[in-house]
Amino acid sequence: MKKTLISTIACITVMTAVLQAGAAEKLTLMLDWFPNVDHLPIYVAREKEYFEKAGLDVKIMSPSDTSDSLKLAMAQTVDLAVGYQPQTIMAAAEGLNPRVVGRLVEHPLTTLLYMKDKDISSPKDLEGKKIGYTVPGMMDLLMAAFAKRNGIESYEAINVGFTIIPALVSGKVSAVMGPFKTYEVVEMEHQGIEAEYFELEKYGIPDYDELIFLASPQTVEKRERAITAFSDAVQKGIDFARANPEEALELYFKALPEADRRMETDAFEATLPYFAKNQENDRSRWETFADFALEAGLIEKAVDISPLLTR
């Protein structure tokens, strides 16, 4: 009798586990770039089972092109995308109506990057030069606004996509708009290349959230509970990383064993202070950037940011 009871309890336990596993809600997430420490809290959330405990099964994917993530989210090919605040405002001005469902990095990391000893000391020194950009439809427009604000009257814009450092080293371009001061600058240092850069927020571009999570209006309507659970789990990943940086980094390397351990350790140290402190959007900052975008010619019509922000 006792043996039968134990067997019955064991079967129930196994069945419960199977049912719970089967009940996990699947979400697909498209990154903005190849996986790197900018995305570390997402991987921490997965490795610490924050997603699983929230009833989620999150599939993380990398884009084949730098402008893919927003487009795929809006087409509902993926549920969520890592994107950028400027890109979101530009998309809204074009009538795409993306929804901001969470935050990852809460201040600008983007720079106008160039190599040291190239006779560049001020933005005006880029007059007439070839300037690369990383994300079509955003970084080229941001470069145009930067040029307008800093008196650069002519330059040639070239899409370099992911090939930032090769484009600089080969002389294909004199500078690139889009690299992060916490990543590509560190990567160049590890390659023995001295880098210099202009921080956008110090040259006329307002403060903004560098990395955010986006979804289509239809996906938000259908998957609101899962999306909220996702962003809350990511915030737990951020909080864990801030409190336990060494352990968080090891979890990241466990998830991505092919990562350059030495370089990404330094990049993580530089990035950690910029991760979002919470998942609440600062509406005043969004309004300030939207006003700037209109004035600077990034967008052709005013954007009401209220429908964009879900939190």
Short mmCIF file of C-alpha atoms in Angstrom, two decimals:
data_model
loop_
_atom_site.label_atom_id
_atom_site.label_comp_id
_atom_site.label_asym_id
_atom_site.label_seq_id
_atom_site.Cartn_x
_atom_site.Cartn_y
_atom_site.Cartn_z
CA MET A 1 0.00 0.00 0.00
CA LYS A 2 2.78 2.38 1.02
CA LYS A 3 4.72 1.53 -2.16
CA THR A 4 1.62 2.19 -4.30
CA LEU A 5 1.06 5.57 -2.59
CA ILE A 6 4.69 6.62 -3.18
CA SER A 7 4.43 5.60 -6.83
CA THR A 8 1.20 7.58 -7.23
CA ILE A 9 2.77 10.71 -5.68
CA ALA A 10 5.81 10.33 -7.94
CA CYS A 11 3.59 10.08 -11.02
CA ILE A 12 1.63 13.16 -9.98
CA THR A 13 4.87 15.09 -9.44
CA VAL A 14 6.16 14.14 -12.89
CA MET A 15 2.84 14.99 -14.54
CA THR A 16 2.74 18.38 -12.77
CA ALA A 17 6.26 19.17 -13.98
CA VAL A 18 5.33 18.20 -17.54
CA LEU A 19 2.19 20.32 -17.44
CA GLN A 20 4.07 23.30 -16.04
CA ALA A 21 6.74 22.97 -18.73
CA GLY A 22 4.07 22.72 -21.39
CA ALA A 23 2.35 25.82 -20.03
CA ALA A 24 5.36 28.10 -20.59
CA GLU A 25 4.43 30.90 -22.97
CA LYS A 26 6.85 31.23 -25.86
CA LEU A 27 8.31 34.62 -26.78
CA THR A 28 10.78 35.37 -29.55
CA LEU A 29 13.27 38.20 -29.04
CA MET A 30 15.38 39.70 -31.81
CA LEU A 31 18.52 41.48 -30.63
CA ASP A 32 19.68 44.72 -32.22
CA TRP A 33 23.22 43.43 -32.82
CA PHE A 34 25.23 40.25 -32.39
CA PRO A 35 25.11 39.03 -28.75
CA ASN A 36 27.38 41.06 -26.46
CA VAL A 37 27.50 42.34 -22.90
CA ASP A 38 24.96 45.06 -23.70
CA HIS A 39 22.52 42.14 -23.62
CA LEU A 40 23.97 40.49 -20.49
CA PRO A 41 20.87 41.02 -18.28
CA ILE A 42 18.76 39.10 -20.81
CA TYR A 43 21.08 36.11 -20.57
CA VAL A 44 21.25 36.42 -16.79
CA ALA A 45 17.45 36.34 -16.69
CA ARG A 46 17.52 33.14 -18.73
CA GLU A 47 20.33 31.45 -16.80
CA LYS A 48 18.83 32.40 -13.40
CA GLU A 49 15.48 31.02 -14.64
CA TYR A 50 13.69 34.35 -14.12
CA PHE A 51 11.92 33.81 -17.44
CA GLU A 52 11.02 30.25 -16.57
CA LYS A 53 9.66 31.25 -13.16
CA ALA A 54 7.53 33.88 -14.88
CA GLY A 55 6.05 31.18 -17.12
CA LEU A 56 8.04 32.18 -20.20
CA ASP A 57 10.14 30.37 -22.76
CA VAL A 58 12.22 33.08 -24.46
CA LYS A 59 14.05 32.40 -27.71
CA ILE A 60 16.87 34.91 -28.31
CA MET A 61 17.89 35.58 -31.91
CA SER A 62 20.48 37.74 -33.67
CA PRO A 63 19.69 39.91 -36.72
CA SER A 64 21.33 39.42 -40.10
CA ASP A 65 21.20 43.18 -40.70
CA THR A 66 21.49 46.08 -38.29
CA SER A 67 18.04 47.45 -39.14
CA ASP A 68 16.19 44.11 -38.90
CA SER A 69 14.93 44.01 -35.32
CA LEU A 70 12.34 46.81 -35.39
CA LYS A 71 11.04 45.80 -38.81
CA LEU A 72 10.62 42.18 -37.77
CA ALA A 73 8.79 43.13 -34.57
CA MET A 74 6.43 45.45 -36.43
CA ALA A 75 5.73 42.70 -38.99
CA GLN A 76 5.01 40.36 -36.02
CA THR A 77 7.67 37.98 -37.32
CA VAL A 78 9.11 38.16 -33.81
CA ASP A 79 7.33 39.11 -30.60
CA LEU A 80 9.93 41.49 -29.21
CA ALA A 81 12.94 43.41 -30.45
CA VAL A 82 15.81 45.28 -28.88
CA GLY A 83 15.78 48.73 -30.44
CA TYR A 84 16.70 52.36 -29.88
CA GLN A 85 14.72 55.39 -28.71
CA PRO A 86 15.63 57.59 -31.71
CA GLN A 87 14.73 54.76 -34.10
CA THR A 88 11.37 54.36 -32.35
CA ILE A 89 10.46 58.02 -32.68
CA MET A 90 11.44 57.98 -36.36
CA ALA A 91 9.31 54.87 -36.92
CA ALA A 92 6.36 56.49 -35.15
CA ALA A 93 6.65 59.56 -37.39
CA GLU A 94 6.35 57.22 -40.37
CA GLY A 95 3.13 55.73 -39.00
CA LEU A 96 4.50 52.39 -37.77
CA ASN A 97 3.30 52.85 -34.15
CA PRO A 98 5.84 50.70 -32.29
CA ARG A 99 5.23 50.08 -28.59
CA VAL A 100 7.97 50.51 -25.99
CA VAL A 101 7.56 47.64 -23.53
CA GLY A 102 10.76 47.81 -21.50
CA ARG A 103 14.22 49.29 -21.06
CA LEU A 104 17.72 47.83 -21.10
CA VAL A 105 20.20 50.77 -21.24
CA GLU A 106 18.94 54.13 -20.01
CA HIS A 107 21.50 56.63 -21.35
CA PRO A 108 23.28 57.13 -24.69
CA LEU A 109 26.22 54.88 -25.50
CA THR A 110 26.34 55.89 -29.16
CA THR A 111 29.34 57.88 -30.34
CA LEU A 112 30.83 59.34 -33.48
CA LEU A 113 33.97 57.20 -33.41
CA TYR A 114 37.31 57.80 -35.12
CA MET A 115 40.94 56.73 -34.80
CA LYS A 116 43.41 58.81 -32.88
CA ASP A 117 46.06 60.79 -34.78
CA LYS A 118 43.80 61.39 -37.78
CA ASP A 119 43.87 65.17 -37.40
CA ILE A 120 40.40 65.20 -35.87
CA SER A 121 39.91 67.25 -32.72
CA SER A 122 36.49 68.82 -33.29
CA PRO A 123 33.40 67.89 -35.34
CA LYS A 124 34.31 70.55 -37.91
CA ASP A 125 37.43 68.52 -38.79
CA LEU A 126 35.08 66.00 -40.45
CA GLU A 127 34.10 68.52 -43.10
CA GLY A 128 34.18 66.88 -46.52
CA LYS A 129 35.09 63.45 -45.10
CA LYS A 130 33.51 60.02 -45.60
CA ILE A 131 31.54 59.12 -42.49
CA GLY A 132 30.16 55.65 -41.87
CA TYR A 133 26.97 54.74 -40.05
CA THR A 134 25.75 51.47 -38.56
CA VAL A 135 21.93 51.38 -38.67
CA PRO A 136 20.24 52.63 -41.87
CA GLY A 137 17.25 54.81 -41.24
CA MET A 138 18.54 55.90 -37.85
CA MET A 139 22.28 56.48 -37.56
CA ASP A 140 22.49 58.20 -40.94
CA LEU A 141 19.74 60.60 -39.84
CA LEU A 142 21.32 61.05 -36.44
CA MET A 143 24.57 61.89 -38.22
CA ALA A 144 22.73 64.51 -40.26
CA ALA A 145 21.37 66.08 -37.06
CA PHE A 146 24.84 65.96 -35.46
CA ALA A 147 26.31 67.64 -38.54
CA LYS A 148 23.66 70.37 -38.47
CA ARG A 149 24.23 71.03 -34.78
CA ASN A 150 28.02 71.13 -35.15
CA GLY A 151 28.52 73.04 -38.37
CA ILE A 152 29.55 70.17 -40.67
CA GLU A 153 28.26 71.39 -44.02
CA SER A 154 29.26 68.50 -46.29
CA TYR A 155 30.28 64.86 -45.89
CA GLU A 156 29.65 61.52 -47.61
CA ALA A 157 27.57 59.02 -45.62
CA ILE A 158 28.45 55.32 -46.07
CA ASN A 159 26.62 52.33 -44.57
CA VAL A 160 29.23 50.14 -42.83
CA GLY A 161 26.79 47.94 -40.90
CA PHE A 162 28.60 45.61 -38.53
CA THR A 163 32.04 46.29 -40.06
CA ILE A 164 32.92 49.31 -37.92
CA ILE A 165 36.58 48.68 -37.10
CA PRO A 166 37.59 47.34 -40.55
CA ALA A 167 36.01 50.39 -42.17
CA LEU A 168 38.05 52.71 -39.94
CA VAL A 169 41.33 50.81 -40.15
CA SER A 170 41.17 50.45 -43.94
CA GLY A 171 40.49 54.15 -44.37
CA LYS A 172 37.16 53.49 -46.06
CA VAL A 173 35.71 56.09 -43.69
CA SER A 174 37.19 58.71 -41.37
CA ALA A 175 34.62 58.19 -38.62
CA VAL A 176 31.56 56.07 -37.86
CA MET A 177 28.26 57.15 -36.28
CA GLY A 178 26.80 54.40 -34.10
CA PRO A 179 29.58 52.57 -32.20
CA PHE A 180 29.20 52.32 -28.43
CA LYS A 181 31.75 53.95 -26.12
CA THR A 182 31.42 50.90 -23.88
CA TYR A 183 32.01 48.27 -26.56
CA GLU A 184 33.70 49.17 -29.86
CA VAL A 185 36.04 51.59 -28.09
CA VAL A 186 37.08 48.77 -25.72
CA GLU A 187 37.35 46.35 -28.65
CA MET A 188 39.69 48.72 -30.46
CA GLU A 189 41.86 49.11 -27.36
CA HIS A 190 42.19 45.32 -27.15
CA GLN A 191 43.33 45.32 -30.77
CA GLY A 192 45.95 47.95 -30.04
CA ILE A 193 44.06 50.70 -31.90
CA GLU A 194 43.73 54.06 -30.18
CA ALA A 195 40.22 55.41 -30.46
CA GLU A 196 38.69 58.83 -29.95
CA TYR A 197 35.03 59.77 -30.10
CA PHE A 198 32.45 62.48 -29.76
CA GLU A 199 29.72 61.70 -27.21
CA LEU A 200 26.43 62.75 -28.78
CA GLU A 201 24.90 64.15 -25.59
CA LYS A 202 27.85 66.56 -25.31
CA TYR A 203 27.35 67.83 -28.86
CA GLY A 204 23.73 68.87 -29.00
CA ILE A 205 21.83 65.55 -28.90
CA PRO A 206 19.42 65.18 -25.92
CA ASP A 207 19.69 62.36 -23.38
CA TYR A 208 17.75 59.22 -24.33
CA ASP A 209 17.37 55.49 -23.63
CA GLU A 210 19.99 53.72 -25.75
CA LEU A 211 18.45 50.24 -25.74
CA ILE A 212 14.77 49.47 -25.28
CA PHE A 213 12.38 46.60 -25.94
CA LEU A 214 9.80 47.03 -28.69
CA ALA A 215 6.71 45.21 -29.92
CA SER A 216 3.90 45.80 -32.37
CA PRO A 217 0.54 47.11 -31.05
CA GLN A 218 -1.05 43.81 -32.04
CA THR A 219 1.49 41.78 -30.07
CA VAL A 220 1.04 43.98 -27.00
CA GLU A 221 -2.71 43.52 -27.17
CA LYS A 222 -2.43 39.75 -27.47
CA ARG A 223 0.55 39.12 -25.16
CA GLU A 224 0.38 41.86 -22.54
CA ARG A 225 0.85 39.59 -19.53
CA ALA A 226 3.81 37.77 -21.07
CA ILE A 227 5.48 41.00 -22.19
CA THR A 228 5.16 42.58 -18.75
CA ALA A 229 6.56 39.41 -17.20
CA PHE A 230 9.46 39.54 -19.68
CA SER A 231 10.49 43.11 -18.88
CA ASP A 232 10.17 42.46 -15.14
CA ALA A 233 12.41 39.39 -15.50
CA VAL A 234 14.99 41.45 -17.42
CA GLN A 235 14.96 44.03 -14.62
CA LYS A 236 15.68 41.21 -12.16
CA GLY A 237 18.60 40.29 -14.42
CA ILE A 238 19.85 43.89 -14.30
CA ASP A 239 19.47 44.08 -10.53
CA PHE A 240 21.31 40.78 -10.10
CA ALA A 241 24.13 41.97 -12.38
CA ARG A 242 24.47 45.20 -10.43
CA ALA A 243 24.58 43.37 -7.08
CA ASN A 244 26.67 40.40 -8.27
CA PRO A 245 28.73 41.56 -11.27
CA GLU A 246 31.27 38.74 -11.26
CA GLU A 247 28.63 36.01 -10.99
CA ALA A 248 26.50 37.71 -13.63
CA LEU A 249 29.46 37.82 -16.00
CA GLU A 250 30.11 34.11 -15.48
CA LEU A 251 26.47 33.35 -16.27
CA TYR A 252 26.84 35.37 -19.47
CA PHE A 253 29.95 33.42 -20.49
CA LYS A 254 28.15 30.18 -19.67
CA ALA A 255 25.39 31.19 -22.09
CA LEU A 256 27.87 32.43 -24.72
CA PRO A 257 31.10 30.42 -24.32
CA GLU A 258 32.40 31.71 -27.66
CA ALA A 259 32.52 35.31 -26.36
CA ASP A 260 35.91 37.02 -26.03
CA ARG A 261 36.23 36.72 -22.26
CA ARG A 262 38.95 39.33 -21.75
CA MET A 263 37.48 41.99 -24.00
CA GLU A 264 33.88 41.55 -22.90
CA THR A 265 34.85 41.62 -19.24
CA ASP A 266 36.24 45.12 -19.75
CA ALA A 267 33.23 46.10 -21.86
CA PHE A 268 30.86 44.87 -19.14
CA GLU A 269 32.62 46.96 -16.50
CA ALA A 270 32.14 50.03 -18.70
CA THR A 271 28.48 49.19 -19.49
CA LEU A 272 27.20 48.22 -16.04
CA PRO A 273 26.47 51.78 -14.80
CA TYR A 274 24.24 52.43 -17.82
CA PHE A 275 21.75 49.55 -17.38
CA ALA A 276 18.19 50.66 -16.58
CA LYS A 277 17.39 51.22 -12.91
CA ASN A 278 13.72 50.39 -13.52
CA GLN A 279 11.27 49.67 -16.31
CA GLU A 280 9.37 52.97 -16.12
CA ASN A 281 9.76 55.27 -19.13
CA ASP A 282 10.67 58.90 -18.50
CA ARG A 283 7.99 60.65 -20.54
CA SER A 284 9.61 64.07 -20.28
CA ARG A 285 12.84 62.75 -21.82
CA TRP A 286 10.85 61.12 -24.61
CA GLU A 287 9.02 64.37 -25.29
CA THR A 288 12.28 66.33 -25.28
CA PHE A 289 13.84 63.97 -27.81
CA ALA A 290 10.73 63.97 -30.00
CA ASP A 291 10.78 67.78 -30.05
CA PHE A 292 14.48 67.73 -30.92
CA ALA A 293 13.91 65.16 -33.68
CA LEU A 294 11.34 67.43 -35.33
CA GLU A 295 13.47 70.55 -35.02
CA ALA A 296 16.61 68.76 -36.29
CA GLY A 297 14.85 67.21 -39.26
CA LEU A 298 15.06 63.61 -38.06
CA ILE A 299 11.28 63.42 -38.52
CA GLU A 300 8.91 65.38 -40.75
CA LYS A 301 5.93 65.57 -38.43
CA ALA A 302 5.42 65.82 -34.68
CA VAL A 303 5.08 62.59 -32.70
CA ASP A 304 2.73 62.09 -29.75
CA ILE A 305 4.78 59.84 -27.50
CA SER A 306 1.85 58.84 -25.24
CA PRO A 307 0.67 55.88 -27.37
CA LEU A 308 4.24 54.59 -27.69
CA LEU A 309 4.92 54.05 -23.99
CA THR A 310 3.23 51.12 -22.30
CA ARG A 311 4.79 51.73 -18.85
#
